Short mmCIF file of C-alpha atoms and ligand atoms in Angstrom, two decimals:
data_model
loop_
_atom_site.label_atom_id
_atom_site.label_comp_id
_atom_site.label_asym_id
_atom_site.label_seq_id
_atom_site.Cartn_x
_atom_site.Cartn_y
_atom_site.Cartn_z
CA UNK A 1 10.93 -28.90 -9.22
CA UNK A 2 10.67 -28.28 -5.51
CA UNK A 3 8.50 -30.60 -3.39
CA UNK A 4 5.66 -29.03 -1.48
CA UNK A 5 7.12 -30.34 1.77
CA UNK A 6 10.46 -28.65 1.10
CA UNK A 7 8.73 -25.42 0.10
CA UNK A 8 6.68 -25.34 3.31
CA UNK A 9 9.79 -26.14 5.33
CA UNK A 10 11.61 -23.24 3.65
CA UNK A 11 8.75 -20.90 4.56
CA UNK A 12 8.43 -22.23 8.13
CA UNK A 13 12.18 -21.85 8.70
CA UNK A 14 12.05 -18.22 7.72
CA UNK A 15 8.89 -17.57 9.73
CA UNK A 16 10.58 -18.94 12.84
CA UNK A 17 13.86 -17.12 12.18
CA UNK A 18 12.27 -13.72 11.56
CA UNK A 19 12.64 -11.82 14.79
CA UNK A 20 9.48 -9.82 15.04
CA UNK A 21 10.11 -6.49 16.72
CA UNK A 22 7.62 -6.05 19.55
CA UNK A 23 4.86 -3.81 18.19
CA UNK A 24 4.40 -0.35 19.59
CA UNK A 25 1.24 -1.57 21.25
CA UNK A 26 -2.02 -0.78 19.55
CA UNK A 27 -3.72 -2.24 22.57
CA UNK A 28 -2.78 -3.08 26.16
CA UNK A 29 -1.45 -6.53 25.30
CA UNK A 30 -2.25 -7.55 21.75
CA UNK A 31 -3.41 -11.01 20.69
CA UNK A 32 -1.12 -13.88 21.59
CA UNK A 33 0.00 -16.53 19.13
CA UNK A 34 -0.46 -19.98 20.66
CA UNK A 35 0.34 -22.04 17.53
CA UNK A 36 2.04 -20.80 14.37
CA UNK A 37 3.01 -22.70 11.20
CA UNK A 38 2.97 -26.48 11.66
CA UNK A 39 -0.61 -27.44 12.48
CA UNK A 40 -3.89 -27.36 10.55
CA UNK A 41 -4.64 -23.87 11.78
CA UNK A 42 -2.79 -21.12 13.54
CA UNK A 43 -4.21 -20.46 17.00
CA UNK A 44 -4.53 -16.98 18.48
CA UNK A 45 -5.79 -15.83 21.83
CA UNK A 46 -7.39 -12.47 21.01
CA UNK A 47 -6.88 -9.47 23.22
CA UNK A 48 -10.39 -8.47 24.37
CA UNK A 49 -9.33 -4.82 24.51
CA UNK A 50 -8.35 -4.68 20.83
CA UNK A 51 -10.27 -4.72 17.57
CA UNK A 52 -9.04 -7.10 14.87
CA UNK A 53 -8.52 -5.70 11.36
CA UNK A 54 -8.56 -8.22 8.52
CA UNK A 55 -7.46 -7.64 4.96
CA UNK A 56 -6.40 -9.69 1.97
CA UNK A 57 -4.77 -8.75 -1.30
CA UNK A 58 -3.39 -10.81 -4.17
CA UNK A 59 -0.56 -10.13 -6.59
CA UNK A 60 -0.79 -12.03 -9.89
CA UNK A 61 1.97 -12.39 -12.47
CA UNK A 62 1.08 -10.57 -15.66
CA UNK A 63 -1.52 -8.42 -13.86
CA UNK A 64 0.38 -6.88 -10.93
CA UNK A 65 3.96 -7.65 -11.74
CA UNK A 66 6.27 -8.66 -14.55
CA UNK A 67 9.06 -11.05 -13.63
CA UNK A 68 11.29 -9.69 -16.38
CA UNK A 69 11.93 -6.59 -14.30
CA UNK A 70 10.61 -7.28 -10.80
CA UNK A 71 13.40 -8.75 -8.65
CA UNK A 72 12.03 -11.59 -6.47
CA UNK A 73 13.28 -10.03 -3.25
CA UNK A 74 11.34 -6.82 -3.92
CA UNK A 75 8.29 -8.74 -5.12
CA UNK A 76 8.21 -10.56 -1.77
CA UNK A 77 8.45 -7.24 0.05
CA UNK A 78 5.74 -5.67 -2.10
CA UNK A 79 3.26 -8.48 -1.40
CA UNK A 80 3.56 -7.58 2.29
CA UNK A 81 3.54 -3.81 1.79
CA UNK A 82 0.32 -3.65 -0.23
CA UNK A 83 -1.52 -5.57 2.49
CA UNK A 84 0.03 -3.77 5.44
CA UNK A 85 -0.94 -0.51 3.72
CA UNK A 86 -4.61 -1.42 4.24
CA UNK A 87 -3.98 -1.96 7.97
CA UNK A 88 -2.15 1.39 8.11
CA UNK A 89 -5.18 3.00 6.45
CA UNK A 90 -7.34 1.99 9.43
CA UNK A 91 -4.86 3.36 11.96
CA UNK A 92 -3.86 -0.16 13.03
CA UNK A 93 -0.72 -2.19 13.47
CA UNK A 94 -0.09 -5.35 11.44
CA UNK A 95 0.34 -8.38 13.70
CA UNK A 96 -0.12 -11.69 11.87
CA UNK A 97 0.32 -12.70 8.24
CA UNK A 98 -0.91 -15.64 6.11
CA UNK A 99 0.64 -16.36 2.71
CA UNK A 100 -0.86 -18.44 -0.09
CA UNK A 101 1.87 -18.88 -2.63
CA UNK A 102 1.28 -20.10 -6.19
CA UNK A 103 4.36 -21.11 -8.16
CA UNK A 104 4.54 -22.34 -11.74
CA UNK A 105 7.34 -24.78 -10.88
CA UNK A 106 9.64 -23.08 -13.38
CA UNK A 107 11.25 -20.86 -10.74
CA UNK A 108 14.84 -21.59 -9.69
CA UNK A 109 15.66 -22.37 -6.09
CA UNK A 110 17.59 -19.12 -5.83
CA UNK A 111 14.61 -17.16 -7.14
CA UNK A 112 12.28 -18.81 -4.61
CA UNK A 113 14.75 -18.15 -1.82
CA UNK A 114 14.98 -14.47 -2.64
CA UNK A 115 11.21 -14.14 -2.87
CA UNK A 116 10.72 -15.75 0.55
CA UNK A 117 13.59 -13.74 2.06
CA UNK A 118 12.01 -10.50 0.86
CA UNK A 119 8.61 -11.56 2.13
CA UNK A 120 9.76 -12.55 5.62
CA UNK A 121 12.08 -9.53 5.86
CA UNK A 122 9.13 -7.18 5.25
CA UNK A 123 6.92 -9.08 7.72
CA UNK A 124 9.62 -8.74 10.40
CA UNK A 125 10.20 -5.04 9.60
CA UNK A 126 6.59 -4.40 10.52
CA UNK A 127 6.88 -6.35 13.76
CA UNK A 128 4.40 -8.93 12.44
CA UNK A 129 4.58 -12.74 12.39
CA UNK A 130 3.99 -15.15 9.51
CA UNK A 131 1.64 -17.74 11.01
CA UNK A 132 0.51 -19.92 8.09
CA UNK A 133 -0.81 -20.15 4.57
CA UNK A 134 -0.82 -22.51 1.64
CA UNK A 135 1.32 -23.50 -1.31
CA UNK A 136 -0.05 -24.45 -4.69
CA UNK A 137 1.22 -25.13 -8.20
CA UNK A 138 -0.17 -22.58 -10.61
CA UNK A 139 0.87 -23.25 -14.23
CA UNK A 140 -0.30 -19.74 -15.22
CA UNK A 141 2.42 -18.10 -13.13
CA UNK A 142 3.45 -16.75 -9.77
CA UNK A 143 0.75 -15.57 -7.40
CA UNK A 144 0.99 -14.27 -3.86
CA UNK A 145 -2.23 -14.03 -1.90
CA UNK A 146 -1.65 -12.47 1.47
CA UNK A 147 -3.92 -12.00 4.46
CA UNK A 148 -2.95 -9.69 7.29
CA UNK A 149 -4.52 -9.45 10.73
CA UNK A 150 -3.96 -6.12 12.38
CA UNK A 151 -5.04 -4.64 15.66
CA UNK A 152 -6.16 -1.28 16.90
CA UNK A 153 -7.65 0.16 20.06
CA UNK A 154 -11.40 0.68 19.43
CA UNK A 155 -11.49 4.50 19.50
CA UNK A 156 -8.58 4.72 17.07
CA UNK A 157 -9.98 2.75 14.13
CA UNK A 158 -10.32 5.16 11.25
CA UNK A 159 -12.97 4.49 8.59
CA UNK A 160 -13.43 5.97 5.13
CA UNK A 161 -16.82 7.33 6.09
CA UNK A 162 -15.85 9.83 8.79
CA UNK A 163 -15.16 12.88 6.61
CA UNK A 164 -16.94 16.20 7.27
CA UNK A 165 -17.73 19.06 4.93
CA UNK A 166 -14.87 21.56 5.03
CA UNK A 167 -12.25 18.97 6.03
CA UNK A 168 -8.80 19.38 4.54
CA UNK A 169 -7.89 16.50 2.25
CA UNK A 170 -4.33 15.20 2.66
CA UNK A 171 -2.10 12.69 0.94
CA UNK A 172 0.82 11.12 2.80
CA UNK A 173 3.40 11.84 0.10
CA UNK A 174 4.08 12.23 -3.58
CA UNK A 175 1.61 10.86 -6.13
CA UNK A 176 2.11 9.10 -9.43
CA UNK A 177 5.64 7.88 -8.72
CA UNK A 178 4.76 4.18 -8.96
CA UNK A 179 2.86 4.69 -12.22
CA UNK A 180 5.88 6.50 -13.65
CA UNK A 181 8.18 3.76 -12.33
CA UNK A 182 6.07 1.07 -13.98
CA UNK A 183 6.21 2.88 -17.31
CA UNK A 184 10.00 3.29 -17.00
CA UNK A 185 10.38 -0.42 -16.20
CA UNK A 186 8.28 -1.24 -19.28
CA UNK A 187 10.70 0.82 -21.34
CA UNK A 188 13.71 -1.05 -19.93
CA UNK A 189 14.79 1.92 -17.79
CA UNK A 190 14.05 0.39 -14.38
CA UNK A 191 17.73 -0.10 -13.59
CA UNK A 192 18.77 3.40 -14.69
CA UNK A 193 20.21 5.11 -11.57
CA UNK A 194 18.61 8.41 -12.63
CA UNK A 195 15.11 6.95 -12.29
CA UNK A 196 15.61 4.87 -9.13
CA UNK A 197 13.19 6.79 -6.89
CA UNK A 198 10.42 6.19 -9.43
CA UNK A 199 11.32 2.56 -10.18
CA UNK A 200 11.54 1.88 -6.44
CA UNK A 201 8.08 3.33 -5.87
CA UNK A 202 6.72 0.67 -8.22
CA UNK A 203 9.00 -2.21 -7.18
CA UNK A 204 9.26 -1.68 -3.42
CA UNK A 205 6.44 0.52 -2.06
CA UNK A 206 6.36 1.41 1.64
CA UNK A 207 3.22 1.19 3.74
CA UNK A 208 2.69 4.29 5.89
CA UNK A 209 2.03 2.48 9.17
CA UNK A 210 3.73 5.05 11.36
CA UNK A 211 1.79 7.94 9.85
CA UNK A 212 -1.50 6.04 10.11
CA UNK A 213 -0.86 5.20 13.77
CA UNK A 214 0.18 8.76 14.59
CA UNK A 215 -2.93 10.27 12.97
CA UNK A 216 -5.25 7.70 14.56
CA UNK A 217 -3.82 7.86 18.06
CA UNK A 218 -4.07 11.67 18.08
CA UNK A 219 -7.56 11.50 16.50
CA UNK A 220 -6.45 13.85 13.75
CA UNK A 221 -7.93 11.91 10.82
CA UNK A 222 -11.70 11.94 10.35
CA UNK A 223 -11.61 9.61 7.32
CA UNK A 224 -8.68 7.60 6.02
CA UNK A 225 -7.80 5.04 3.34
CA UNK A 226 -4.75 4.09 1.33
CA UNK A 227 -4.19 4.97 -2.30
CA UNK A 228 -4.00 1.81 -4.39
CA UNK A 229 -6.09 2.54 -7.49
CA UNK A 230 -5.19 6.20 -7.99
CA UNK A 231 -6.41 9.38 -6.32
CA UNK A 232 -9.34 9.89 -8.72
CA UNK A 233 -10.84 6.51 -7.83
CA UNK A 234 -9.83 6.22 -4.18
CA UNK A 235 -10.96 9.72 -3.26
CA UNK A 236 -14.27 8.95 -4.98
CA UNK A 237 -14.61 5.89 -2.71
CA UNK A 238 -13.85 7.99 0.35
CA UNK A 239 -16.41 10.61 -0.71
CA UNK A 240 -19.06 8.00 -1.49
CA UNK A 241 -18.54 6.38 1.92
CA UNK A 242 -19.22 9.70 3.62
CA UNK A 243 -21.94 10.97 1.25
CA UNK A 244 -19.72 13.92 0.33
CA UNK A 245 -17.68 15.32 -2.52
CA UNK A 246 -14.18 16.68 -2.93
CA UNK A 247 -12.50 19.64 -4.52
CA UNK A 248 -8.83 19.10 -5.36
CA UNK A 249 -6.37 21.72 -6.57
CA UNK A 250 -4.08 20.47 -9.34
CA UNK A 251 -1.39 22.94 -8.19
CA UNK A 252 -1.28 21.30 -4.78
CA UNK A 253 -0.75 17.70 -5.92
CA UNK A 254 2.75 16.66 -4.82
CA UNK A 255 4.70 15.03 -7.64
CA UNK A 256 8.33 15.70 -6.77
CA UNK A 257 10.97 16.81 -9.25
CA UNK A 258 11.57 13.58 -11.14
CA UNK A 259 7.99 12.86 -12.16
CA UNK A 260 7.59 15.74 -14.62
CA UNK A 261 10.91 14.76 -16.25
CA UNK A 262 9.80 11.14 -16.64
CA UNK A 263 6.44 12.34 -17.96
CA UNK A 264 8.28 14.41 -20.55
CA UNK A 265 10.30 11.39 -21.63
CA UNK A 266 7.23 9.15 -21.82
CA UNK A 267 5.02 11.85 -23.36
CA UNK A 268 2.46 11.53 -20.61
CA UNK A 269 0.69 14.34 -18.73
CA UNK A 270 2.22 14.11 -15.22
CA UNK A 271 -1.19 15.00 -13.83
CA UNK A 272 -2.58 11.77 -15.31
CA UNK A 273 -0.04 9.74 -13.33
CA UNK A 274 -0.72 11.76 -10.18
CA UNK A 275 -4.51 11.41 -10.34
CA UNK A 276 -5.03 8.08 -12.11
CA UNK A 277 -1.84 6.08 -11.71
CA UNK A 278 -2.34 3.28 -9.23
CA UNK A 279 -0.18 1.79 -6.49
CA UNK A 280 0.79 4.98 -4.68
CA UNK A 281 0.28 3.34 -1.27
CA UNK A 282 0.26 6.75 0.33
CA UNK A 283 -2.40 7.43 2.92
CA UNK A 284 -5.34 9.61 1.90
CA UNK A 285 -7.05 11.26 4.87
CA UNK A 286 -9.20 14.18 5.89
CA UNK A 287 -8.82 16.37 8.92
CA UNK A 288 -10.32 19.55 10.40
CA UNK A 289 -8.71 22.59 8.77
CA UNK A 290 -7.83 23.93 12.22
CA UNK A 291 -5.61 20.86 12.59
CA UNK A 292 -3.59 21.60 9.44
CA UNK A 293 -0.55 22.80 11.49
CA UNK A 294 -0.84 19.77 13.81
CA UNK A 295 -0.76 17.37 10.84
CA UNK A 296 2.33 19.06 9.45
CA UNK A 297 4.10 19.09 12.82
CA UNK A 298 3.28 15.46 13.45
CA UNK A 299 4.56 14.40 10.05
CA UNK A 300 7.90 16.12 10.55
CA UNK A 301 8.78 13.44 13.08
CA UNK A 302 8.05 10.63 10.60
CA UNK A 303 10.86 10.10 8.12
CA UNK A 304 8.90 8.57 5.24
CA UNK A 305 5.89 10.88 5.47
CA UNK A 306 5.55 14.11 3.51
CA UNK A 307 1.87 14.95 3.87
CA UNK A 308 0.43 17.55 1.58
CA UNK A 309 -2.95 19.18 1.75
CA UNK A 310 -4.52 18.87 -1.71
CA UNK A 311 -8.07 20.13 -1.31
CA UNK A 312 -11.20 19.99 0.81
CA UNK A 313 -14.38 18.02 1.29
CA UNK A 314 -17.59 19.60 -0.03
CA UNK A 315 -21.25 18.68 0.17
CA UNK A 316 -21.72 18.36 -3.61
CA UNK A 317 -21.12 14.73 -4.63
CA UNK A 318 -18.22 14.00 -7.00
CA UNK A 319 -14.49 14.56 -7.16
CA UNK A 320 -13.62 17.86 -8.84
CA UNK A 321 -10.17 18.89 -10.01
CA UNK A 322 -9.45 22.60 -10.34
CA UNK A 323 -6.76 23.39 -12.86
CA UNK A 324 -5.98 26.82 -14.27
CA UNK A 325 -9.49 28.11 -13.65
CA UNK A 326 -11.22 25.01 -15.05
CA UNK A 327 -13.15 22.57 -12.91
CA UNK A 328 -13.69 19.00 -14.06
CA UNK A 329 -15.06 15.83 -12.51
CA UNK A 330 -12.44 13.08 -12.24
CA UNK A 331 -14.18 10.62 -9.89
CA UNK A 332 -13.41 6.92 -10.47
CA UNK A 333 -10.91 7.80 -13.22
CA UNK A 334 -8.20 5.54 -11.78
CA UNK A 335 -7.33 1.90 -12.19
CA UNK A 336 -10.12 -0.63 -12.60
CA UNK A 337 -9.19 -4.32 -12.96
CA UNK A 338 -12.21 -5.10 -15.07
CA UNK A 339 -12.18 -2.00 -17.25
CA UNK A 340 -8.49 -1.17 -17.75
CA UNK A 341 -6.56 -3.40 -20.11
MG1 MG B 401 -6.97 -0.03 0.56
#
């Protein structure tokens, strides 16, 4: 079993080696790191012109991931992505990262190495810096609890509550892919080349930082959040925050070509994955309908973004899905840790 000292050294080595790309500044200067890993606390000198965004998210073995199909390198990357996605959802840039890592002690050195490599690789890809954390033995399994500090210029922070009646509702890309990927992994098909785009969506999701920044800096998004628990639940949160409702057209939900085929194989309604499957990590945002062309033009310059308009905000509370002439309420029909088993 690894000693805690060696584990911390392995993390610190990677944190120092990761060459953080200089962030495309969210603020004139950005906070400065005065002390990183190696003391009791990390020390930052905040940039008075920037707002600090704080978020934390935990991945637990058996709840969020299954080690029998999740490669450690991609698990490390995913722990970063799901947190950075929350910073993206505010229109900010991720800057500093804290990692609390629980290991059972049964992991091989190679497994640990790959996990940490994936983690630090993803931190560096986002131009952020790993500045501290904790290590703990957890007999129940692997756990990664990550905290990210992001920054944004004050007028660009985008809340969930800013939606207006009549706004177009957008998603940043295809829905349900991760839910389909998870089901395929469960069936032992995660390595099948034919299903890679779906398996990848579950194993190695990408946070839409560039899209979030672009929307926020051009003030195109009135309300924004990221999709982690499924459209039905997350859109209900966005509506509740603004005291509004939403009308979504089933025909407009982007699912791509593979999803219906996987749904066929798994005997699932693809619409269920698209509305209730969690872990999409696409941005969900609303914008004035007169800005529809601007949103599409803007997104063309961003490789990983394929925004689609899926409906509009209404004054009647609730989330309504229109499908073949029928209208039904789907609010909060997504993933719930304490309800879903
Ligand atoms: Mg979120």
